[in-house]
Structures are given as structure tokens and as C-alpha cells.
Tab-separated table of C-alpha atoms in Angstrom:
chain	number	residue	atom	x	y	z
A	25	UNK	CA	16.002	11.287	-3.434
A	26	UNK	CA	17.009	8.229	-1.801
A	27	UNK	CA	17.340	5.453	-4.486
A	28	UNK	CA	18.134	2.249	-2.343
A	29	UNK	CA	14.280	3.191	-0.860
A	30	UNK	CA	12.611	3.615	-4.066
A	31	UNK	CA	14.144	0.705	-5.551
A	32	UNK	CA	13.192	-0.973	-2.372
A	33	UNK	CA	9.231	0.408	-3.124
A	34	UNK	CA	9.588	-0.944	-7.042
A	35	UNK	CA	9.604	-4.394	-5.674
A	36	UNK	CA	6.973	-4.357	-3.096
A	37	UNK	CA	4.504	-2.289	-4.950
A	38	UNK	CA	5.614	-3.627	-8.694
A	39	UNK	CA	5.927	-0.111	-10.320
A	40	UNK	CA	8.664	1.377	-12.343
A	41	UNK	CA	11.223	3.858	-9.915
A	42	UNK	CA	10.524	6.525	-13.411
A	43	UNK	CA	6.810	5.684	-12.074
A	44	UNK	CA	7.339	6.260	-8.148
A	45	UNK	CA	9.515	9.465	-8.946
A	46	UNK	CA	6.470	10.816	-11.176
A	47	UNK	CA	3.673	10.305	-8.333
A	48	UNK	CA	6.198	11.782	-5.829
A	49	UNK	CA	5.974	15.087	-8.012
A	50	UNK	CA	2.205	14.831	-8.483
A	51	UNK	CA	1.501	14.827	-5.238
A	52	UNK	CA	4.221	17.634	-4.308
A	53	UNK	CA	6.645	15.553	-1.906
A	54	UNK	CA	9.156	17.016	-4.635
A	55	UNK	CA	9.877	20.079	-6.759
A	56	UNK	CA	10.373	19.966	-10.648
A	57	UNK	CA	13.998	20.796	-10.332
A	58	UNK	CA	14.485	17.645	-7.740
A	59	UNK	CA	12.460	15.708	-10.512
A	60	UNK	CA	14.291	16.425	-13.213
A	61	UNK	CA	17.622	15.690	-11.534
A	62	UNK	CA	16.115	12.409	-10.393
A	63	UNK	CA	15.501	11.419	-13.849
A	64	UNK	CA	19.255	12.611	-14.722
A	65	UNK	CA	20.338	10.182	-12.228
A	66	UNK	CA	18.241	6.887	-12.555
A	67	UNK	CA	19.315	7.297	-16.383
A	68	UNK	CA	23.163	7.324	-15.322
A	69	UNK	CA	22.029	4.387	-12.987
A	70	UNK	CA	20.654	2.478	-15.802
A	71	UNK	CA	21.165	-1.154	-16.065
A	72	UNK	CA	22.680	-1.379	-12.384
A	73	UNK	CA	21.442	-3.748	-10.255
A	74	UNK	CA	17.915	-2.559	-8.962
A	75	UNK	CA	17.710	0.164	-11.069
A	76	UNK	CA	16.840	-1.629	-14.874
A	77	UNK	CA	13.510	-2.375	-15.589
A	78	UNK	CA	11.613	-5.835	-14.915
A	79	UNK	CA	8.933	-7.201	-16.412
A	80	UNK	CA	5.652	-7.162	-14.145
A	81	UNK	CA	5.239	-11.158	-15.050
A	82	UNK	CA	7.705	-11.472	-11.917
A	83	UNK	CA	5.083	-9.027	-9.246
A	84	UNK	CA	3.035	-11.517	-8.183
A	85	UNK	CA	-0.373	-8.677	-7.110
A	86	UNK	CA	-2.605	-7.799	-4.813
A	87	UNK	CA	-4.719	-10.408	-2.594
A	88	UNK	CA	-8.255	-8.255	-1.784
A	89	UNK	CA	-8.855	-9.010	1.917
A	90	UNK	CA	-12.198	-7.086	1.449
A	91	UNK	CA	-13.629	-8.511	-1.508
A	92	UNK	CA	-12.858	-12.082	0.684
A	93	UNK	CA	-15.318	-10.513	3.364
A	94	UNK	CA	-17.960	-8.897	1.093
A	95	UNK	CA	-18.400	-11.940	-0.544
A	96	UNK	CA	-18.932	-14.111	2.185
A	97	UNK	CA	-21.444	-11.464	3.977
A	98	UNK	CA	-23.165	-11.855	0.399
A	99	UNK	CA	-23.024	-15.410	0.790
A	100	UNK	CA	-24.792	-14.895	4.049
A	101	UNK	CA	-27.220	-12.649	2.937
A	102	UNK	CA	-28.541	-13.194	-0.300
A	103	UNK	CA	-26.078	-16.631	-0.953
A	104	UNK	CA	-24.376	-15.462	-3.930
A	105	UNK	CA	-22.198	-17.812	-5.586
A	106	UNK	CA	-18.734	-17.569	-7.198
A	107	UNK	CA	-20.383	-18.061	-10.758
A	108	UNK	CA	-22.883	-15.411	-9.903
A	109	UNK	CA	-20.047	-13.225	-8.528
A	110	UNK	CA	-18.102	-14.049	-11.712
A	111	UNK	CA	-21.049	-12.780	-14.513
A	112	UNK	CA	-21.762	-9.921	-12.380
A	113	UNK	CA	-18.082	-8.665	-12.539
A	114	UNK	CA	-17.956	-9.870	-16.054
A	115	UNK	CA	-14.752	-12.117	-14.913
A	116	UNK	CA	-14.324	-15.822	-15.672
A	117	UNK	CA	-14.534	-17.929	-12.423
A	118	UNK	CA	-11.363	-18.880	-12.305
A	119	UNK	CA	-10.279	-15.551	-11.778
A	120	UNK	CA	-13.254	-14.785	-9.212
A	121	UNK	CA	-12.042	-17.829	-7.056
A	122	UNK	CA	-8.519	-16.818	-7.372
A	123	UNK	CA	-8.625	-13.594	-6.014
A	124	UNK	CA	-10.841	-14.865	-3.235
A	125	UNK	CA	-8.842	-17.531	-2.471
A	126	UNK	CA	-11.226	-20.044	-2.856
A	127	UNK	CA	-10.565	-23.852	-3.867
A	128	UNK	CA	-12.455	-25.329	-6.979
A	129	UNK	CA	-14.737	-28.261	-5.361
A	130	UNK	CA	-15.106	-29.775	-8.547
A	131	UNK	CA	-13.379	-33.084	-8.581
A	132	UNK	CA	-10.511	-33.579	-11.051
A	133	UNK	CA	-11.622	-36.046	-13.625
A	134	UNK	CA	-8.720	-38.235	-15.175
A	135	UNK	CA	-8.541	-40.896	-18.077
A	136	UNK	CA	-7.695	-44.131	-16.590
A	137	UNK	CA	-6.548	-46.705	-19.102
């Protein structure tokens, strides 16, 4: 197992190396013995840097590019809004326009004194 990659992976993808090591043997890139001595090591490795865990507050996600292009063929087609988008996915708005990158239009009211 080659730890400087999978600690590499951790941060690009935002999963645990425990996690990446797991999927490796579920898909059969390793055998149970390789597994098991992979989990012997990251726990010696413990608390070295790139190898303790980090809170998934500091992965910043996925952007969709697809959902980005679906919704403005839907736009097209049957003009679908964000707020329509956003009660059909049963997500508030601001999440809707976040993930496709759009800017609120709404002007920013502020108390002037």
C-alpha cells in the first residue's frame, strides 16, 4: 500500500485513508491479509502528519457541472426556475443556487440612518 498516495486521495476526495483502504478491499484491488496489515500500519502512523483524521468542515465538495447544464436546458425548455428547482428537490434555494453557481438577483436591502 502506498500511504503518501492515499493520503494524497484523503485530501482531494475528503474521505478517511481507514475509508479508501476499505473500498480498495471491496472492490478487490487488495486481499484481506494486505487489508489487515494496512490497518496495522495507519494505526502505528497515527497522529503523523497526513495520517490523523480531519474534520470534513475543511473539504470544501463537489461543484455538479451537470446539474449546471440540466438546469439551464430546463430553463430552455419548460423555464424552470431556481425556486421551482428548489421545492422539487425539497432543498432551500440557497442551496439550489449554490450548487449551480448562480448569483442571488435580489438586491441587498440595508438600513440607512
Amino acid at each position: 500500500m502506498d500511504f503518501a498516495r492515499l493520503s494524497e486521495l484523503r485530501q482531494i476526495w475528503g474521505v478517511s485513508i481507514h475509508s479508501l483502504v476499505y473500498r480498495c478491499r471491496e472492490v478487490g484491488l487488495i486481499s484481506d491479509a494486505t487489508t489487515s496489515r494496512a490497518y496495522q500500519r495507519l494505526r502505528a502512523l497515527e497522529g503523523q502528519p497526513g495520517f490523523s483524521p480531519e474534520s470534513v468542515s475543511n473539504y470544501a465538495g463537489e461543484q455538479p457541472s451537470l446539474l449546471r447544464q440540466a438546469f439551464d436546458l430546463a430553463v430552455q425548455e419548460a423555464d424552470l426556475s431556481v425556486g421551482q428547482l428548489a421545492h422539487e428537490l425539497a432543498w432551500t434555494t440557497r442551496r439550489v443556487r449554490e450548487l449551480l453557481g448562480v448569483q442571488d438577483q435580489r438586491p441587498i436591502l440595508r438600513l440607512v440612518q
